[in-house]
Coordinates of C-alpha atoms in Angstrom, one line a residue:
M450 CA 67.4 97.4 80.3
L451 CA 68.4 100.3 82.5
T452 CA 66.5 103.5 81.7
Q453 CA 67.9 107.0 81.9
E454 CA 65.3 107.6 84.7
Q455 CA 66.6 104.7 86.7
Y456 CA 70.2 105.9 86.1
T457 CA 69.3 109.3 87.5
L458 CA 67.5 107.7 90.5
Y459 CA 70.5 105.5 91.3
T460 CA 73.3 108.0 90.7
G461 CA 71.8 111.5 91.1
M462 CA 73.3 112.4 87.6
K463 CA 71.0 113.6 84.8
T464 CA 71.5 112.4 81.2
S465 CA 70.2 113.6 77.9
Y466 CA 71.3 110.9 75.5
S467 CA 69.1 109.9 72.5
E468 CA 67.4 106.6 73.1
S469 CA 69.7 104.9 70.5
D470 CA 72.8 106.3 72.2
W471 CA 71.6 105.4 75.7
N472 CA 70.9 101.8 74.6
T473 CA 74.4 101.5 73.1
I474 CA 76.0 102.9 76.3
V475 CA 74.0 100.4 78.5
S476 CA 74.6 97.5 76.2
V477 CA 78.4 98.0 76.2
A478 CA 78.4 98.6 80.0
E479 CA 76.4 95.4 80.6
M480 CA 78.9 93.4 78.5
R481 CA 81.9 95.0 80.4
L482 CA 80.3 94.5 83.8
A483 CA 79.3 90.9 82.9
S484 CA 82.9 90.3 81.9
F485 CA 84.3 91.7 85.2
L486 CA 81.8 89.5 87.1
C487 CA 82.5 86.4 85.0
L488 CA 78.8 86.2 84.0
E489 CA 77.5 84.8 80.7
D490 CA 74.2 86.6 81.0
I491 CA 73.0 89.7 82.8
P492 CA 70.6 88.7 85.6
G493 CA 67.0 89.8 85.1
T494 CA 63.5 88.6 84.0
E495 CA 61.9 89.3 80.7
E496 CA 58.6 91.1 80.8
S497 CA 56.8 92.2 77.7
G498 CA 60.0 91.8 75.6
V499 CA 62.1 93.9 78.0
V500 CA 64.6 92.6 80.5
V501 CA 63.9 93.9 83.9
L502 CA 67.0 94.0 86.2
P503 CA 66.9 93.2 89.9
D504 CA 67.1 96.6 91.8
D505 CA 70.5 95.9 93.4
F506 CA 72.0 94.9 90.1
A507 CA 70.5 98.0 88.4
L508 CA 72.1 100.1 91.1
L509 CA 75.5 98.5 90.4
L510 CA 75.1 98.9 86.6
A511 CA 74.0 102.5 86.9
N512 CA 77.0 103.4 89.1
F513 CA 79.4 101.5 86.8
I514 CA 78.1 103.5 83.8
C515 CA 78.5 106.7 85.9
A516 CA 82.1 105.8 86.6
V517 CA 82.8 104.8 83.0
L518 CA 81.3 108.1 81.7
K519 CA 83.6 110.0 84.1
F520 CA 86.6 108.5 82.3
Q521 CA 85.0 108.8 78.8
G522 CA 87.6 109.9 76.3
D523 CA 90.5 109.6 78.6
G524 CA 91.7 106.2 77.5
D525 CA 94.7 104.8 79.2
T526 CA 96.6 107.4 81.3
V527 CA 100.1 107.3 82.5
E528 CA 100.6 108.6 86.0
S529 CA 103.8 109.4 87.8
K530 CA 104.6 109.6 91.5
S531 CA 107.8 110.7 93.0
V532 CA 109.2 110.5 96.5
R533 CA 112.7 111.9 97.0
N534 CA 114.9 110.4 94.3
F535 CA 112.5 107.6 93.4
T536 CA 109.9 107.9 90.6
I537 CA 107.3 105.3 89.5
N538 CA 105.3 105.5 86.3
F539 CA 102.2 103.4 85.7
K540 CA 99.3 103.0 83.2
S541 CA 95.7 102.9 84.3
S542 CA 92.9 101.7 82.2
S543 CA 89.6 103.7 82.4
A544 CA 87.3 100.6 82.5
T545 CA 89.5 99.0 85.2
D546 CA 89.6 102.2 87.2
A547 CA 85.8 102.5 86.9
F548 CA 85.3 98.9 88.2
S549 CA 87.7 99.4 91.1
Q550 CA 85.8 102.5 92.2
I551 CA 82.6 100.6 92.1
A552 CA 84.1 97.6 93.9
T553 CA 84.9 99.6 96.9
Q554 CA 81.4 100.9 97.4
Y555 CA 79.3 97.9 96.2
G556 CA 81.4 94.9 97.2
D557 CA 78.3 93.2 98.7
I558 CA 76.4 93.4 95.4
I559 CA 79.4 92.3 93.4
E560 CA 79.9 89.3 95.7
K561 CA 76.3 88.4 95.3
Y562 CA 76.4 88.3 91.5
S563 CA 80.1 87.4 90.7
Q564 CA 80.8 84.0 89.3
C565 CA 84.6 84.6 89.3
G566 CA 86.5 82.0 91.3
M567 CA 83.7 79.6 91.5
G568 CA 84.5 75.9 91.3
V569 CA 87.1 73.5 92.8
K570 CA 90.2 75.1 94.3
V571 CA 93.2 72.9 94.9
E572 CA 95.9 74.2 97.2
R573 CA 98.9 72.4 98.5
S574 CA 100.4 73.2 101.8
A575 CA 103.1 70.6 101.6
C576 CA 105.1 68.8 98.9
R577 CA 104.3 65.2 99.0
C578 CA 105.9 62.6 96.8
C579 CA 105.3 58.9 96.7
Y580 CA 108.2 56.7 95.6
Y581 CA 107.6 53.1 94.7
G582 CA 110.5 50.8 94.5
R583 CA 114.2 51.4 95.3
F584 CA 116.6 53.8 93.8

């Protein structure tokens, strides 16, 4: 599990949560990050009953938590942009925004751990039909 000391080391941000609150924050962030990466389990090894994360994954998790905490309490936001007579409104989700921020900086780590898109991909470049018999 990511500690508050590791969080400070990886992000430069200090925290002062109770142990219980910190464990809840990390647990929820691990589930969300695992979901974004299509993982069933967080990578790590168990030592003395504690899961120790690989350093690069801990860096990714810490910065994901930092980005999520930045949006804490904001929920979904509606933003508008206008250019001349054209206006567009869009909703942005705080968790998605947090992950997209992290994706731009830590794409190599995300690529290393992501299980999304794995498997057989079938693409067709031409339509091919086989006809048997006469019509």
